[in-house]
PDB file of C-alpha atoms in Angstrom:
ATOM      1  CA  MET A   1      88.990  81.663 112.176  1.00 92.00           C
ATOM      2  CA  TYR A   2      89.405  84.889 114.105  1.00 96.00           C
ATOM      3  CA  LYS A   3      90.874  87.974 112.472  1.00 98.00           C
ATOM      4  CA  ILE A   4      93.022  90.184 114.684  1.00 98.00           C
ATOM      5  CA  LEU A   5      94.329  93.636 113.786  1.00 98.00           C
ATOM      6  CA  ILE A   6      97.374  94.893 115.690  1.00 98.00           C
ATOM      7  CA  ALA A   7      98.184  98.602 115.324  1.00 97.00           C
ATOM      8  CA  ASP A   8     101.298 100.029 116.942  1.00 96.00           C
ATOM      9  CA  ASP A   9     104.134 102.190 115.652  1.00 95.00           C
ATOM     10  CA  GLU A  10     106.700 100.079 117.524  1.00 94.00           C
ATOM     11  CA  GLY A  11     107.701  97.069 115.423  1.00 94.00           C
ATOM     12  CA  ILE A  12     108.862  95.102 118.443  1.00 93.00           C
ATOM     13  CA  VAL A  13     105.361  95.353 119.935  1.00 92.00           C
ATOM     14  CA  THR A  14     103.557  94.219 116.784  1.00 95.00           C
ATOM     15  CA  ASP A  15     106.086  91.437 116.156  1.00 95.00           C
ATOM     16  CA  SER A  16     105.851  90.200 119.754  1.00 92.00           C
ATOM     17  CA  LEU A  17     102.062  90.211 119.838  1.00 93.00           C
ATOM     18  CA  GLN A  18     101.844  88.499 116.460  1.00 95.00           C
ATOM     19  CA  TYR A  19     104.306  85.828 117.625  1.00 94.00           C
ATOM     20  CA  ILE A  20     102.373  85.196 120.861  1.00 92.00           C
ATOM     21  CA  ILE A  21      99.051  84.929 119.015  1.00 93.00           C
ATOM     22  CA  GLU A  22     100.392  82.652 116.283  1.00 94.00           C
ATOM     23  CA  LYS A  23     102.283  80.442 118.743  1.00 93.00           C
ATOM     24  CA  ASN A  24      99.265  79.954 120.999  1.00 93.00           C
ATOM     25  CA  PHE A  25      96.442  79.891 118.458  1.00 93.00           C
ATOM     26  CA  GLY A  26      98.105  78.889 115.177  1.00 89.00           C
ATOM     27  CA  SER A  27      95.693  78.601 112.286  1.00 90.00           C
ATOM     28  CA  GLU A  28      92.740  79.668 114.466  1.00 95.00           C
ATOM     29  CA  CYS A  29      93.777  83.321 114.012  1.00 95.00           C
ATOM     30  CA  GLN A  30      94.786  85.502 111.109  1.00 97.00           C
ATOM     31  CA  VAL A  31      96.781  88.613 112.048  1.00 97.00           C
ATOM     32  CA  ALA A  32      97.094  91.922 110.176  1.00 98.00           C
ATOM     33  CA  ILE A  33      99.526  94.667 111.195  1.00 98.00           C
ATOM     34  CA  ALA A  34      99.243  98.468 110.928  1.00 98.00           C
ATOM     35  CA  LYS A  35     101.929 100.992 111.893  1.00 97.00           C
ATOM     36  CA  ASN A  36      99.695 104.017 112.469  1.00 96.00           C
ATOM     37  CA  GLY A  37      96.080 105.014 112.991  1.00 96.00           C
ATOM     38  CA  ARG A  38      95.328 105.831 109.348  1.00 97.00           C
ATOM     39  CA  GLN A  39      96.727 102.488 108.205  1.00 97.00           C
ATOM     40  CA  ALA A  40      94.715 100.707 110.936  1.00 97.00           C
ATOM     41  CA  ILE A  41      91.501 102.247 109.592  1.00 97.00           C
ATOM     42  CA  GLU A  42      92.381 101.265 106.017  1.00 97.00           C
ATOM     43  CA  VAL A  43      93.375  97.706 106.960  1.00 98.00           C
ATOM     44  CA  ALA A  44      90.231  97.289 109.079  1.00 98.00           C
ATOM     45  CA  GLU A  45      88.044  98.304 106.151  1.00 97.00           C
ATOM     46  CA  SER A  46      89.331  95.489 103.942  1.00 97.00           C
ATOM     47  CA  PHE A  47      90.395  92.927 106.594  1.00 97.00           C
ATOM     48  CA  GLN A  48      87.205  93.192 108.722  1.00 97.00           C
ATOM     49  CA  PRO A  49      88.822  92.118 112.024  1.00 98.00           C
ATOM     50  CA  ASP A  50      86.975  90.464 114.870  1.00 98.00           C
ATOM     51  CA  MET A  51      89.386  92.096 117.326  1.00 97.00           C
ATOM     52  CA  ALA A  52      91.647  95.149 117.177  1.00 97.00           C
ATOM     53  CA  LEU A  53      94.591  95.856 119.485  1.00 96.00           C
ATOM     54  CA  LEU A  54      95.325  99.571 119.131  1.00 96.00           C
ATOM     55  CA  ASP A  55      98.124 101.670 120.611  1.00 94.00           C
ATOM     56  CA  ILE A  56      96.950 105.110 121.712  1.00 92.00           C
ATOM     57  CA  GLN A  57     100.010 107.150 120.745  1.00 91.00           C
ATOM     58  CA  MET A  58     100.737 106.615 117.044  1.00 91.00           C
ATOM     59  CA  PRO A  59     101.796 109.049 114.324  1.00 90.00           C
ATOM     60  CA  GLY A  60      98.946 110.929 112.653  1.00 91.00           C
ATOM     61  CA  ILE A  61      95.630 109.561 113.858  1.00 94.00           C
ATOM     62  CA  ASN A  62      95.867 108.219 117.414  1.00 93.00           C
ATOM     63  CA  GLY A  63      94.450 104.868 118.510  1.00 93.00           C
ATOM     64  CA  LEU A  64      91.321 106.328 120.087  1.00 93.00           C
ATOM     65  CA  LYS A  65      90.330 108.174 116.909  1.00 96.00           C
ATOM     66  CA  ALA A  66      91.177 105.073 114.841  1.00 96.00           C
ATOM     67  CA  MET A  67      89.009 102.998 117.178  1.00 95.00           C
ATOM     68  CA  GLU A  68      86.111 105.392 116.726  1.00 95.00           C
ATOM     69  CA  GLU A  69      86.350 105.168 112.920  1.00 96.00           C
ATOM     70  CA  ILE A  70      86.878 101.388 112.866  1.00 97.00           C
ATOM     71  CA  ARG A  71      83.869 100.816 115.124  1.00 95.00           C
ATOM     72  CA  ALA A  72      81.767 103.139 112.930  1.00 95.00           C
ATOM     73  CA  GLN A  73      82.557 100.829 109.971  1.00 95.00           C
ATOM     74  CA  ASN A  74      82.257  97.614 111.986  1.00 95.00           C
ATOM     75  CA  PRO A  75      80.414  97.933 115.329  1.00 95.00           C
ATOM     76  CA  ARG A  76      80.948  94.261 116.197  1.00 95.00           C
ATOM     77  CA  VAL A  77      84.770  94.535 116.368  1.00 97.00           C
ATOM     78  CA  LYS A  78      86.122  94.015 119.900  1.00 97.00           C
ATOM     79  CA  THR A  79      88.761  96.626 120.678  1.00 96.00           C
ATOM     80  CA  LEU A  80      91.565  96.580 123.223  1.00 94.00           C
ATOM     81  CA  ILE A  81      93.681  99.649 123.826  1.00 91.00           C
ATOM     82  CA  LEU A  82      97.444  99.291 124.334  1.00 88.00           C
ATOM     83  CA  THR A  83      99.453 102.050 125.941  1.00 84.00           C
ATOM     84  CA  ALA A  84     102.531 102.884 127.924  1.00 83.00           C
ATOM     85  CA  TYR A  85     100.685 105.905 129.350  1.00 75.00           C
ATOM     86  CA  ASP A  86      98.934 105.545 132.701  1.00 75.00           C
ATOM     87  CA  ASN A  87      96.383 108.257 131.941  1.00 75.00           C
ATOM     88  CA  PHE A  88      92.878 107.946 133.368  1.00 78.00           C
ATOM     89  CA  ASP A  89      91.446 110.265 130.693  1.00 84.00           C
ATOM     90  CA  TYR A  90      92.653 107.861 127.966  1.00 79.00           C
ATOM     91  CA  ALA A  91      91.084 104.904 129.774  1.00 80.00           C
ATOM     92  CA  LYS A  92      87.825 106.786 130.294  1.00 84.00           C
ATOM     93  CA  GLU A  93      87.639 107.783 126.604  1.00 86.00           C
ATOM     94  CA  ALA A  94      88.505 104.245 125.460  1.00 87.00           C
ATOM     95  CA  LEU A  95      85.676 102.795 127.536  1.00 86.00           C
ATOM     96  CA  ARG A  96      83.252 105.466 126.322  1.00 88.00           C
ATOM     97  CA  LEU A  97      84.116 104.443 122.749  1.00 89.00           C
ATOM     98  CA  GLY A  98      83.447 100.772 123.525  1.00 89.00           C
ATOM     99  CA  ALA A  99      86.856  99.265 124.297  1.00 91.00           C
ATOM    100  CA  VAL A 100      86.664  95.941 126.096  1.00 93.00           C
ATOM    101  CA  ASP A 101      89.973  96.469 127.890  1.00 88.00           C
ATOM    102  CA  TYR A 102      92.836  98.894 128.423  1.00 82.00           C
ATOM    103  CA  LEU A 103      96.232  97.165 128.587  1.00 84.00           C
ATOM    104  CA  MET A 104      99.439  98.722 129.859  1.00 81.00           C
ATOM    105  CA  LYS A 105     102.729  98.004 128.075  1.00 82.00           C
ATOM    106  CA  PRO A 106     104.767  95.940 128.424  1.00 77.00           C
ATOM    107  CA  ILE A 107     102.153  93.258 127.987  1.00 72.00           C
ATOM    108  CA  ASN A 108     102.518  89.963 129.803  1.00 69.00           C
ATOM    109  CA  LYS A 109     101.787  87.046 127.471  1.00 62.00           C
ATOM    110  CA  LYS A 110      99.421  85.525 130.054  1.00 65.00           C
TER     111      LYS A 110
END
């Protein structure tokens, strides 16, 4: 079973991603949700995800800082950055921190 952490301050985004994952992968995946960067770090510590989908712009700690802290706790976690911002500096920093991809919102289920 794969564990997936979704962190985004927009409920519609987390609900949609969770629905898509559960519909397509069912019991193969367990999903945990966080609404901000601090909560993502706390959930990751106990949940130990295999993959984390992190929004960049969240209240408090942003997704890049959360990614840095999550990967310090668990270097094997695969991280994907979600954002509505088409900012090359964000993409560059995400890759430097070890993100496997940088996805622009809205996300196509394919």
